[in-house]
PDB file of C-alpha atoms in Angstrom:
ATOM      1  CA  UNK A   1      -5.087 -22.937   3.752  1.00  0.00           C
ATOM      2  CA  UNK A   2      -5.292 -20.596   0.757  1.00  0.00           C
ATOM      3  CA  UNK A   3      -8.652 -18.939   0.160  1.00  0.00           C
ATOM      4  CA  UNK A   4     -10.689 -19.891  -2.895  1.00  0.00           C
ATOM      5  CA  UNK A   5     -11.692 -17.448  -5.663  1.00  0.00           C
ATOM      6  CA  UNK A   6     -15.230 -17.299  -4.272  1.00  0.00           C
ATOM      7  CA  UNK A   7     -13.878 -16.352  -0.843  1.00  0.00           C
ATOM      8  CA  UNK A   8     -11.811 -13.486  -2.254  1.00  0.00           C
ATOM      9  CA  UNK A   9     -14.627 -12.234  -4.469  1.00  0.00           C
ATOM     10  CA  UNK A  10     -12.885 -12.819  -7.817  1.00  0.00           C
ATOM     11  CA  UNK A  11     -15.952 -14.607  -9.227  1.00  0.00           C
ATOM     12  CA  UNK A  12     -18.403 -11.895  -8.111  1.00  0.00           C
ATOM     13  CA  UNK A  13     -20.520  -9.768 -10.460  1.00  0.00           C
ATOM     14  CA  UNK A  14     -19.088  -6.408 -11.607  1.00  0.00           C
ATOM     15  CA  UNK A  15     -17.836  -4.300  -8.723  1.00  0.00           C
ATOM     16  CA  UNK A  16     -17.129  -0.615  -8.349  1.00  0.00           C
ATOM     17  CA  UNK A  17     -13.824   0.560  -6.879  1.00  0.00           C
ATOM     18  CA  UNK A  18     -12.641   4.001  -5.797  1.00  0.00           C
ATOM     19  CA  UNK A  19      -9.043   4.937  -5.066  1.00  0.00           C
ATOM     20  CA  UNK A  20      -8.740   8.301  -3.299  1.00  0.00           C
ATOM     21  CA  UNK A  21      -5.242   9.763  -3.287  1.00  0.00           C
ATOM     22  CA  UNK A  22      -3.751  13.090  -2.412  1.00  0.00           C
ATOM     23  CA  UNK A  23      -3.264  14.091  -6.063  1.00  0.00           C
ATOM     24  CA  UNK A  24      -5.937  12.191  -7.951  1.00  0.00           C
ATOM     25  CA  UNK A  25      -8.870   9.856  -7.504  1.00  0.00           C
ATOM     26  CA  UNK A  26      -9.858   6.942  -9.705  1.00  0.00           C
ATOM     27  CA  UNK A  27     -13.073   4.980 -10.149  1.00  0.00           C
ATOM     28  CA  UNK A  28     -13.209   1.642 -11.943  1.00  0.00           C
ATOM     29  CA  UNK A  29     -15.390  -1.319 -12.715  1.00  0.00           C
ATOM     30  CA  UNK A  30     -13.721  -4.577 -11.733  1.00  0.00           C
ATOM     31  CA  UNK A  31     -14.777  -7.959 -13.087  1.00  0.00           C
ATOM     32  CA  UNK A  32     -13.003 -11.295 -12.766  1.00  0.00           C
ATOM     33  CA  UNK A  33     -10.212  -9.694 -10.774  1.00  0.00           C
ATOM     34  CA  UNK A  34      -9.418  -7.187 -13.548  1.00  0.00           C
ATOM     35  CA  UNK A  35     -10.194  -3.535 -14.214  1.00  0.00           C
ATOM     36  CA  UNK A  36     -12.501  -3.364 -17.227  1.00  0.00           C
ATOM     37  CA  UNK A  37     -13.362   0.351 -17.225  1.00  0.00           C
ATOM     38  CA  UNK A  38     -11.941   3.385 -15.432  1.00  0.00           C
ATOM     39  CA  UNK A  39     -12.229   7.149 -15.017  1.00  0.00           C
ATOM     40  CA  UNK A  40      -9.975   9.617 -13.188  1.00  0.00           C
ATOM     41  CA  UNK A  41     -10.138  13.137 -11.789  1.00  0.00           C
ATOM     42  CA  UNK A  42      -7.997  15.474  -9.724  1.00  0.00           C
ATOM     43  CA  UNK A  43      -8.499  15.414  -5.973  1.00  0.00           C
ATOM     44  CA  UNK A  44     -10.090  18.707  -4.862  1.00  0.00           C
ATOM     45  CA  UNK A  45      -7.969  21.339  -3.158  1.00  0.00           C
ATOM     46  CA  UNK A  46      -8.261  21.752  -0.258  1.00  0.00           C
ATOM     47  CA  UNK A  47      -9.106  18.063   0.163  1.00  0.00           C
ATOM     48  CA  UNK A  48     -11.700  18.488   2.918  1.00  0.00           C
ATOM     49  CA  UNK A  49     -13.996  15.530   3.630  1.00  0.00           C
ATOM     50  CA  UNK A  50     -17.083  17.147   2.061  1.00  0.00           C
ATOM     51  CA  UNK A  51     -15.213  18.228  -1.084  1.00  0.00           C
ATOM     52  CA  UNK A  52     -13.550  14.844  -1.603  1.00  0.00           C
ATOM     53  CA  UNK A  53     -16.718  12.846  -0.996  1.00  0.00           C
ATOM     54  CA  UNK A  54     -18.716  15.055  -3.381  1.00  0.00           C
ATOM     55  CA  UNK A  55     -16.053  14.668  -6.081  1.00  0.00           C
ATOM     56  CA  UNK A  56     -15.820  10.894  -5.550  1.00  0.00           C
ATOM     57  CA  UNK A  57     -19.599  10.524  -5.888  1.00  0.00           C
ATOM     58  CA  UNK A  58     -19.621  12.574  -9.087  1.00  0.00           C
ATOM     59  CA  UNK A  59     -16.797  10.463 -10.536  1.00  0.00           C
ATOM     60  CA  UNK A  60     -18.288   7.094  -9.571  1.00  0.00           C
ATOM     61  CA  UNK A  61     -22.013   7.557 -10.268  1.00  0.00           C
ATOM     62  CA  UNK A  62     -21.825   6.816 -14.021  1.00  0.00           C
ATOM     63  CA  UNK A  63     -20.392   3.365 -13.197  1.00  0.00           C
ATOM     64  CA  UNK A  64     -22.499   2.559 -10.138  1.00  0.00           C
ATOM     65  CA  UNK A  65     -25.575   1.253 -11.944  1.00  0.00           C
ATOM     66  CA  UNK A  66     -23.600  -1.756 -13.233  1.00  0.00           C
ATOM     67  CA  UNK A  67     -22.044  -2.684  -9.883  1.00  0.00           C
ATOM     68  CA  UNK A  68     -23.198  -4.844  -6.983  1.00  0.00           C
ATOM     69  CA  UNK A  69     -20.958  -3.244  -4.316  1.00  0.00           C
ATOM     70  CA  UNK A  70     -18.342  -0.513  -3.979  1.00  0.00           C
ATOM     71  CA  UNK A  71     -14.931  -0.731  -2.380  1.00  0.00           C
ATOM     72  CA  UNK A  72     -12.835   2.294  -1.440  1.00  0.00           C
ATOM     73  CA  UNK A  73      -9.070   2.540  -1.052  1.00  0.00           C
ATOM     74  CA  UNK A  74      -7.991   5.668   0.792  1.00  0.00           C
ATOM     75  CA  UNK A  75      -4.847   7.008   2.406  1.00  0.00           C
ATOM     76  CA  UNK A  76      -4.843   7.313   6.190  1.00  0.00           C
ATOM     77  CA  UNK A  77      -5.895   5.209   9.159  1.00  0.00           C
ATOM     78  CA  UNK A  78      -9.068   3.332   8.189  1.00  0.00           C
ATOM     79  CA  UNK A  79     -11.051   1.398  10.787  1.00  0.00           C
ATOM     80  CA  UNK A  80     -14.615   0.082  10.353  1.00  0.00           C
ATOM     81  CA  UNK A  81     -15.129   2.295   7.309  1.00  0.00           C
ATOM     82  CA  UNK A  82     -14.066   5.483   9.088  1.00  0.00           C
ATOM     83  CA  UNK A  83     -10.985   7.478   8.062  1.00  0.00           C
ATOM     84  CA  UNK A  84      -8.577   9.616  10.047  1.00  0.00           C
ATOM     85  CA  UNK A  85      -5.814  11.295   8.052  1.00  0.00           C
ATOM     86  CA  UNK A  86      -2.190  10.579   8.917  1.00  0.00           C
ATOM     87  CA  UNK A  87      -1.041  13.293   6.466  1.00  0.00           C
ATOM     88  CA  UNK A  88      -3.170  16.166   7.725  1.00  0.00           C
ATOM     89  CA  UNK A  89      -1.501  18.650   5.382  1.00  0.00           C
ATOM     90  CA  UNK A  90      -2.867  16.641   2.448  1.00  0.00           C
ATOM     91  CA  UNK A  91      -6.274  15.726   3.907  1.00  0.00           C
ATOM     92  CA  UNK A  92      -7.234  18.544   6.307  1.00  0.00           C
ATOM     93  CA  UNK A  93     -10.168  17.925   8.609  1.00  0.00           C
ATOM     94  CA  UNK A  94     -10.211  14.144   8.195  1.00  0.00           C
ATOM     95  CA  UNK A  95     -10.903  12.922  11.732  1.00  0.00           C
ATOM     96  CA  UNK A  96     -13.085   9.812  12.103  1.00  0.00           C
ATOM     97  CA  UNK A  97     -14.885  10.533   8.799  1.00  0.00           C
ATOM     98  CA  UNK A  98     -17.566   7.863   8.019  1.00  0.00           C
ATOM     99  CA  UNK A  99     -16.345   7.457   4.447  1.00  0.00           C
ATOM    100  CA  UNK A 100     -17.882   4.062   3.679  1.00  0.00           C
ATOM    101  CA  UNK A 101     -21.264   5.077   5.083  1.00  0.00           C
ATOM    102  CA  UNK A 102     -21.420   8.331   3.109  1.00  0.00           C
ATOM    103  CA  UNK A 103     -20.229   6.880  -0.192  1.00  0.00           C
ATOM    104  CA  UNK A 104     -22.458   3.823   0.138  1.00  0.00           C
ATOM    105  CA  UNK A 105     -25.509   6.017   0.798  1.00  0.00           C
ATOM    106  CA  UNK A 106     -24.637   8.337  -2.074  1.00  0.00           C
ATOM    107  CA  UNK A 107     -24.205   5.488  -4.562  1.00  0.00           C
ATOM    108  CA  UNK A 108     -26.938   3.195  -3.242  1.00  0.00           C
ATOM    109  CA  UNK A 109     -24.522   0.276  -2.884  1.00  0.00           C
ATOM    110  CA  UNK A 110     -22.984  -1.731  -0.046  1.00  0.00           C
ATOM    111  CA  UNK A 111     -19.638  -0.074   0.638  1.00  0.00           C
ATOM    112  CA  UNK A 112     -16.424  -1.111   2.370  1.00  0.00           C
ATOM    113  CA  UNK A 113     -13.290   0.999   2.855  1.00  0.00           C
ATOM    114  CA  UNK A 114      -9.639   0.069   3.367  1.00  0.00           C
ATOM    115  CA  UNK A 115      -6.364   1.917   3.678  1.00  0.00           C
ATOM    116  CA  UNK A 116      -4.845   2.075   0.191  1.00  0.00           C
ATOM    117  CA  UNK A 117      -1.844  -0.142   0.995  1.00  0.00           C
ATOM    118  CA  UNK A 118      -4.075  -2.731   2.695  1.00  0.00           C
ATOM    119  CA  UNK A 119      -6.377  -2.700  -0.339  1.00  0.00           C
ATOM    120  CA  UNK A 120      -3.381  -3.319  -2.602  1.00  0.00           C
ATOM    121  CA  UNK A 121      -2.227  -6.152  -0.344  1.00  0.00           C
ATOM    122  CA  UNK A 122      -5.607  -7.854  -0.623  1.00  0.00           C
ATOM    123  CA  UNK A 123      -5.644  -7.332  -4.396  1.00  0.00           C
ATOM    124  CA  UNK A 124      -2.218  -8.920  -4.784  1.00  0.00           C
ATOM    125  CA  UNK A 125      -3.140 -11.780  -2.475  1.00  0.00           C
ATOM    126  CA  UNK A 126      -6.453 -12.509  -4.151  1.00  0.00           C
ATOM    127  CA  UNK A 127      -5.551 -11.893  -7.790  1.00  0.00           C
ATOM    128  CA  UNK A 128      -1.815 -11.248  -8.076  1.00  0.00           C
ATOM    129  CA  UNK A 129       1.561 -12.061  -6.581  1.00  0.00           C
ATOM    130  CA  UNK A 130       0.239 -13.566  -3.333  1.00  0.00           C
ATOM    131  CA  UNK A 131      -1.290 -16.675  -4.892  1.00  0.00           C
ATOM    132  CA  UNK A 132      -0.414 -19.928  -3.120  1.00  0.00           C
ATOM    133  CA  UNK A 133       0.582 -18.281   0.164  1.00  0.00           C
ATOM    134  CA  UNK A 134      -1.198 -17.847   3.482  1.00  0.00           C
ATOM    135  CA  UNK A 135       1.293 -15.413   5.115  1.00  0.00           C
ATOM    136  CA  UNK A 136       1.897 -12.605   2.642  1.00  0.00           C
ATOM    137  CA  UNK A 137       3.038  -8.991   2.740  1.00  0.00           C
ATOM    138  CA  UNK A 138       2.694  -6.246   0.145  1.00  0.00           C
ATOM    139  CA  UNK A 139       5.067  -3.285   0.430  1.00  0.00           C
ATOM    140  CA  UNK A 140       4.896  -0.132  -1.649  1.00  0.00           C
ATOM    141  CA  UNK A 141       8.027   1.998  -1.908  1.00  0.00           C
ATOM    142  CA  UNK A 142       7.075   5.220  -3.619  1.00  0.00           C
ATOM    143  CA  UNK A 143       6.508   8.701  -2.183  1.00  0.00           C
ATOM    144  CA  UNK A 144       6.293   6.932   1.181  1.00  0.00           C
ATOM    145  CA  UNK A 145       6.518   3.351   2.440  1.00  0.00           C
ATOM    146  CA  UNK A 146       3.242   1.498   3.005  1.00  0.00           C
ATOM    147  CA  UNK A 147       2.331  -2.129   3.578  1.00  0.00           C
ATOM    148  CA  UNK A 148      -0.428  -4.638   4.097  1.00  0.00           C
ATOM    149  CA  UNK A 149      -0.426  -8.094   5.680  1.00  0.00           C
ATOM    150  CA  UNK A 150      -2.400 -11.257   4.986  1.00  0.00           C
ATOM    151  CA  UNK A 151      -2.024 -13.749   7.849  1.00  0.00           C
ATOM    152  CA  UNK A 152      -3.599 -17.176   7.802  1.00  0.00           C
ATOM    153  CA  UNK A 153      -5.414 -16.193   4.612  1.00  0.00           C
ATOM    154  CA  UNK A 154      -7.035 -13.176   6.308  1.00  0.00           C
ATOM    155  CA  UNK A 155      -6.301  -9.512   5.747  1.00  0.00           C
ATOM    156  CA  UNK A 156      -4.887  -8.126   8.989  1.00  0.00           C
ATOM    157  CA  UNK A 157      -7.007  -5.166  10.140  1.00  0.00           C
ATOM    158  CA  UNK A 158      -6.397  -3.515  13.499  1.00  0.00           C
ATOM    159  CA  UNK A 159      -9.117  -1.731  15.406  1.00  0.00           C
ATOM    160  CA  UNK A 160      -7.258   1.597  15.328  1.00  0.00           C
ATOM    161  CA  UNK A 161      -6.452   1.460  11.598  1.00  0.00           C
ATOM    162  CA  UNK A 162      -2.698   0.988  12.123  1.00  0.00           C
ATOM    163  CA  UNK A 163      -2.537  -2.460  10.591  1.00  0.00           C
ATOM    164  CA  UNK A 164       0.873  -2.690   8.931  1.00  0.00           C
ATOM    165  CA  UNK A 165       2.436   0.759   9.037  1.00  0.00           C
ATOM    166  CA  UNK A 166       5.900  -0.357   7.985  1.00  0.00           C
ATOM    167  CA  UNK A 167       6.917   3.180   7.128  1.00  0.00           C
ATOM    168  CA  UNK A 168       6.416   4.222  10.763  1.00  0.00           C
ATOM    169  CA  UNK A 169       8.772   1.644  12.282  1.00  0.00           C
ATOM    170  CA  UNK A 170      12.227   2.936  13.216  1.00  0.00           C
ATOM    171  CA  UNK A 171      15.720   2.305  11.926  1.00  0.00           C
ATOM    172  CA  UNK A 172      19.037   3.982  12.801  1.00  0.00           C
ATOM    173  CA  UNK A 173      19.047   7.466  11.290  1.00  0.00           C
ATOM    174  CA  UNK A 174      21.590   7.828   8.503  1.00  0.00           C
ATOM    175  CA  UNK A 175      20.204  10.618   6.329  1.00  0.00           C
ATOM    176  CA  UNK A 176      18.099  12.395   8.974  1.00  0.00           C
ATOM    177  CA  UNK A 177      18.920  13.567  12.471  1.00  0.00           C
ATOM    178  CA  UNK A 178      16.185  11.455  14.041  1.00  0.00           C
ATOM    179  CA  UNK A 179      15.127  11.790  17.672  1.00  0.00           C
ATOM    180  CA  UNK A 180      17.290  10.896  20.672  1.00  0.00           C
ATOM    181  CA  UNK A 181      16.115   7.644  22.275  1.00  0.00           C
ATOM    182  CA  UNK A 182      17.653   5.151  24.713  1.00  0.00           C
ATOM    183  CA  UNK A 183      18.699   3.127  21.666  1.00  0.00           C
ATOM    184  CA  UNK A 184      20.389   6.037  19.923  1.00  0.00           C
ATOM    185  CA  UNK A 185      19.268   8.299  17.100  1.00  0.00           C
ATOM    186  CA  UNK A 186      16.421   6.733  15.151  1.00  0.00           C
ATOM    187  CA  UNK A 187      14.211   7.721  12.239  1.00  0.00           C
ATOM    188  CA  UNK A 188      11.099   6.217  10.650  1.00  0.00           C
ATOM    189  CA  UNK A 189      11.879   3.776   7.844  1.00  0.00           C
ATOM    190  CA  UNK A 190       9.988   6.080   5.489  1.00  0.00           C
ATOM    191  CA  UNK A 191      12.569   8.816   6.142  1.00  0.00           C
ATOM    192  CA  UNK A 192      15.360   6.468   5.050  1.00  0.00           C
ATOM    193  CA  UNK A 193      13.941   4.218   2.331  1.00  0.00           C
ATOM    194  CA  UNK A 194      11.150   6.036   0.479  1.00  0.00           C
ATOM    195  CA  UNK A 195      11.194   7.754  -2.881  1.00  0.00           C
ATOM    196  CA  UNK A 196      10.984  11.060  -1.031  1.00  0.00           C
ATOM    197  CA  UNK A 197      14.143  10.172   0.907  1.00  0.00           C
ATOM    198  CA  UNK A 198      15.888   9.162  -2.314  1.00  0.00           C
ATOM    199  CA  UNK A 199      14.839  12.457  -3.893  1.00  0.00           C
ATOM    200  CA  UNK A 200      16.581  14.309  -1.078  1.00  0.00           C
ATOM    201  CA  UNK A 201      19.720  12.222  -1.470  1.00  0.00           C
ATOM    202  CA  UNK A 202      19.623  12.698  -5.242  1.00  0.00           C
ATOM    203  CA  UNK A 203      19.582  16.468  -4.807  1.00  0.00           C
ATOM    204  CA  UNK A 204      22.510  16.302  -2.371  1.00  0.00           C
ATOM    205  CA  UNK A 205      24.537  14.334  -4.932  1.00  0.00           C
ATOM    206  CA  UNK A 206      23.607  16.525  -7.900  1.00  0.00           C
ATOM    207  CA  UNK A 207      21.031  14.232  -9.537  1.00  0.00           C
ATOM    208  CA  UNK A 208      17.718  15.644 -10.735  1.00  0.00           C
ATOM    209  CA  UNK A 209      15.518  13.236  -8.763  1.00  0.00           C
ATOM    210  CA  UNK A 210      15.219   9.741  -7.289  1.00  0.00           C
ATOM    211  CA  UNK A 211      14.707   8.145 -10.693  1.00  0.00           C
ATOM    212  CA  UNK A 212      17.955   9.646 -11.972  1.00  0.00           C
ATOM    213  CA  UNK A 213      19.789   8.441  -8.860  1.00  0.00           C
ATOM    214  CA  UNK A 214      18.393   4.914  -9.261  1.00  0.00           C
ATOM    215  CA  UNK A 215      19.248   4.898 -12.976  1.00  0.00           C
ATOM    216  CA  UNK A 216      22.807   5.960 -12.181  1.00  0.00           C
ATOM    217  CA  UNK A 217      23.125   3.308  -9.476  1.00  0.00           C
ATOM    218  CA  UNK A 218      21.968   0.590 -11.853  1.00  0.00           C
ATOM    219  CA  UNK A 219      24.469   1.890 -14.438  1.00  0.00           C
ATOM    220  CA  UNK A 220      27.348   1.497 -11.978  1.00  0.00           C
ATOM    221  CA  UNK A 221      27.718   4.893 -10.253  1.00  0.00           C
ATOM    222  CA  UNK A 222      29.207   4.003  -6.859  1.00  0.00           C
ATOM    223  CA  UNK A 223      27.959   7.095  -5.000  1.00  0.00           C
ATOM    224  CA  UNK A 224      24.404   6.622  -6.235  1.00  0.00           C
ATOM    225  CA  UNK A 225      24.543   2.901  -5.536  1.00  0.00           C
ATOM    226  CA  UNK A 226      25.525   3.466  -1.910  1.00  0.00           C
ATOM    227  CA  UNK A 227      22.369   5.526  -1.355  1.00  0.00           C
ATOM    228  CA  UNK A 228      20.221   3.067  -3.323  1.00  0.00           C
ATOM    229  CA  UNK A 229      21.548   0.182  -1.235  1.00  0.00           C
ATOM    230  CA  UNK A 230      20.910   2.077   1.999  1.00  0.00           C
ATOM    231  CA  UNK A 231      17.236   2.372   1.074  1.00  0.00           C
ATOM    232  CA  UNK A 232      17.012  -1.303   0.120  1.00  0.00           C
ATOM    233  CA  UNK A 233      18.898  -2.481   3.218  1.00  0.00           C
ATOM    234  CA  UNK A 234      16.549  -0.670   5.609  1.00  0.00           C
ATOM    235  CA  UNK A 235      13.548  -2.234   3.929  1.00  0.00           C
ATOM    236  CA  UNK A 236      15.164  -5.679   3.888  1.00  0.00           C
ATOM    237  CA  UNK A 237      15.856  -5.456   7.615  1.00  0.00           C
ATOM    238  CA  UNK A 238      12.202  -4.762   8.360  1.00  0.00           C
ATOM    239  CA  UNK A 239      11.004  -7.489   5.995  1.00  0.00           C
ATOM    240  CA  UNK A 240      13.210  -9.906   7.929  1.00  0.00           C
ATOM    241  CA  UNK A 241      11.740  -8.634  11.198  1.00  0.00           C
ATOM    242  CA  UNK A 242       8.195  -9.246   9.916  1.00  0.00           C
ATOM    243  CA  UNK A 243       9.170 -12.726   8.753  1.00  0.00           C
ATOM    244  CA  UNK A 244      10.562 -13.508  12.203  1.00  0.00           C
ATOM    245  CA  UNK A 245       7.521 -12.115  14.004  1.00  0.00           C
ATOM    246  CA  UNK A 246       4.701 -13.334  11.772  1.00  0.00           C
ATOM    247  CA  UNK A 247       6.034 -16.073   9.517  1.00  0.00           C
ATOM    248  CA  UNK A 248       5.534 -14.174   6.256  1.00  0.00           C
ATOM    249  CA  UNK A 249       6.849 -16.336   3.401  1.00  0.00           C
ATOM    250  CA  UNK A 250       6.448 -13.940   0.460  1.00  0.00           C
ATOM    251  CA  UNK A 251       6.767 -10.170   0.148  1.00  0.00           C
ATOM    252  CA  UNK A 252       5.665  -8.358  -2.997  1.00  0.00           C
ATOM    253  CA  UNK A 253       7.204  -4.987  -3.794  1.00  0.00           C
ATOM    254  CA  UNK A 254       5.174  -2.268  -5.497  1.00  0.00           C
ATOM    255  CA  UNK A 255       5.441   1.466  -6.064  1.00  0.00           C
ATOM    256  CA  UNK A 256       7.655   3.483  -8.384  1.00  0.00           C
ATOM    257  CA  UNK A 257      10.838   2.512  -6.507  1.00  0.00           C
ATOM    258  CA  UNK A 258       9.800  -0.956  -5.362  1.00  0.00           C
ATOM    259  CA  UNK A 259       8.949  -2.120  -8.889  1.00  0.00           C
ATOM    260  CA  UNK A 260      12.426  -1.375 -10.214  1.00  0.00           C
ATOM    261  CA  UNK A 261      14.326  -4.642 -10.946  1.00  0.00           C
ATOM    262  CA  UNK A 262      17.494  -3.147  -9.459  1.00  0.00           C
ATOM    263  CA  UNK A 263      15.757  -2.308  -6.219  1.00  0.00           C
ATOM    264  CA  UNK A 264      14.375  -5.814  -5.730  1.00  0.00           C
ATOM    265  CA  UNK A 265      17.841  -7.235  -6.426  1.00  0.00           C
ATOM    266  CA  UNK A 266      19.368  -5.012  -3.740  1.00  0.00           C
ATOM    267  CA  UNK A 267      16.651  -5.952  -1.237  1.00  0.00           C
ATOM    268  CA  UNK A 268      17.355  -9.632  -1.907  1.00  0.00           C
ATOM    269  CA  UNK A 269      21.094  -9.089  -1.521  1.00  0.00           C
ATOM    270  CA  UNK A 270      20.553  -7.313   1.808  1.00  0.00           C
ATOM    271  CA  UNK A 271      18.275 -10.107   3.018  1.00  0.00           C
ATOM    272  CA  UNK A 272      21.051 -12.634   2.329  1.00  0.00           C
ATOM    273  CA  UNK A 273      22.759 -11.379   5.505  1.00  0.00           C
ATOM    274  CA  UNK A 274      19.909 -12.815   7.612  1.00  0.00           C
ATOM    275  CA  UNK A 275      19.349 -16.478   8.527  1.00  0.00           C
ATOM    276  CA  UNK A 276      17.449 -18.339   5.841  1.00  0.00           C
ATOM    277  CA  UNK A 277      14.302 -18.749   7.949  1.00  0.00           C
ATOM    278  CA  UNK A 278      13.999 -14.939   8.079  1.00  0.00           C
ATOM    279  CA  UNK A 279      14.300 -14.495   4.313  1.00  0.00           C
ATOM    280  CA  UNK A 280      10.877 -14.550   2.658  1.00  0.00           C
ATOM    281  CA  UNK A 281      10.638 -14.780  -1.099  1.00  0.00           C
ATOM    282  CA  UNK A 282      10.737 -11.250  -2.547  1.00  0.00           C
ATOM    283  CA  UNK A 283       8.808 -10.716  -5.782  1.00  0.00           C
ATOM    284  CA  UNK A 284       7.403  -7.812  -7.718  1.00  0.00           C
ATOM    285  CA  UNK A 285       3.721  -6.984  -7.325  1.00  0.00           C
ATOM    286  CA  UNK A 286       1.778  -8.285 -10.311  1.00  0.00           C
ATOM    287  CA  UNK A 287      -1.137  -5.828 -10.569  1.00  0.00           C
ATOM    288  CA  UNK A 288       0.813  -2.579 -10.797  1.00  0.00           C
ATOM    289  CA  UNK A 289      -1.119   0.605 -10.117  1.00  0.00           C
ATOM    290  CA  UNK A 290      -4.431  -1.306 -10.210  1.00  0.00           C
ATOM    291  CA  UNK A 291      -3.716  -3.370  -7.093  1.00  0.00           C
ATOM    292  CA  UNK A 292      -5.595  -0.981  -4.798  1.00  0.00           C
ATOM    293  CA  UNK A 293      -8.623  -0.743  -7.068  1.00  0.00           C
ATOM    294  CA  UNK A 294      -8.839  -4.506  -7.495  1.00  0.00           C
ATOM    295  CA  UNK A 295      -8.274  -5.190  -3.817  1.00  0.00           C
ATOM    296  CA  UNK A 296     -10.878  -2.654  -2.704  1.00  0.00           C
ATOM    297  CA  UNK A 297     -13.447  -4.129  -5.093  1.00  0.00           C
ATOM    298  CA  UNK A 298     -12.805  -7.718  -4.029  1.00  0.00           C
ATOM    299  CA  UNK A 299     -12.891  -6.755  -0.371  1.00  0.00           C
ATOM    300  CA  UNK A 300     -16.242  -5.018  -0.851  1.00  0.00           C
ATOM    301  CA  UNK A 301     -17.660  -8.145  -2.488  1.00  0.00           C
ATOM    302  CA  UNK A 302     -16.411 -10.265   0.403  1.00  0.00           C
ATOM    303  CA  UNK A 303     -17.916  -7.931   2.992  1.00  0.00           C
ATOM    304  CA  UNK A 304     -21.242  -7.688   1.147  1.00  0.00           C
ATOM    305  CA  UNK A 305     -21.435 -11.485   0.926  1.00  0.00           C
ATOM    306  CA  UNK A 306     -20.665 -11.814   4.647  1.00  0.00           C
ATOM    307  CA  UNK A 307     -23.389  -9.302   5.534  1.00  0.00           C
ATOM    308  CA  UNK A 308     -25.911 -11.088   3.316  1.00  0.00           C
ATOM    309  CA  UNK A 309     -25.061 -14.429   4.901  1.00  0.00           C
ATOM    310  CA  UNK A 310     -25.356 -12.949   8.377  1.00  0.00           C
ATOM    311  CA  UNK A 311     -28.774 -11.461   7.581  1.00  0.00           C
ATOM    312  CA  UNK A 312     -30.030 -14.746   6.151  1.00  0.00           C
ATOM    313  CA  UNK A 313     -28.646 -16.704   9.084  1.00  0.00           C
TER     314      UNK A 313
END
């Protein structure tokens, strides 16, 4: 059964959201499932835990007085509010950092933290493209490939923080050498289907970047289209796998590559090779770059309400 607005937190009082990325961090007030005010700053360099937390507190404090809870979306493996970086070159020293505890104490608000792709998945489910479903997946195709899953109306969260790491699953290596395995030469999906991978292919073909390659593909350039379709086909294959394993009926694509109309079309065309029962509906994410902020805020409201109910019970 689909969750109600009160269960997702859409009807809650104003909420504070933080989105901590490798390049920038954003803070926003969220009300009624929409961002109503926002501020942004560069992520400190080096992005050590102490430096990032201090900068996030400075950015968010002016908004905190009007909020009832704070939700944080952050890259990396996030489990029970603690963060361990998966890109250690971007976030050095992030090993089991109690991010939610430190930000909540610094802002004087209940705080919950999610991986950024999982936060976006919850935002899309609660207030965007996931409406009317109970088995839903959000996939971002941008610099990397990230995902989040809602199963039975619940956000899937694993104890080790690896909840829906679609970019880490393997496909046959086409552009990269991969690693020898019993099944042949494989590479992570992210190495084959991400914007970073398309940038590399663009350079090899003489295009300036991934956007130029995608533009050329959509304009009919056969060489560019072959690379574009390779990216889309790898993603489609893994979407079909998830549908077969978990019964996902709708997948929403986000990110700079995933939001392109031509990319969604190519994913749909690749999915047509699979049996119908393994072909979930593929749509574009509805909340754009705000999905993570909105999802983090709504998740924080849900967690705060659950804690209040538990204390009263």
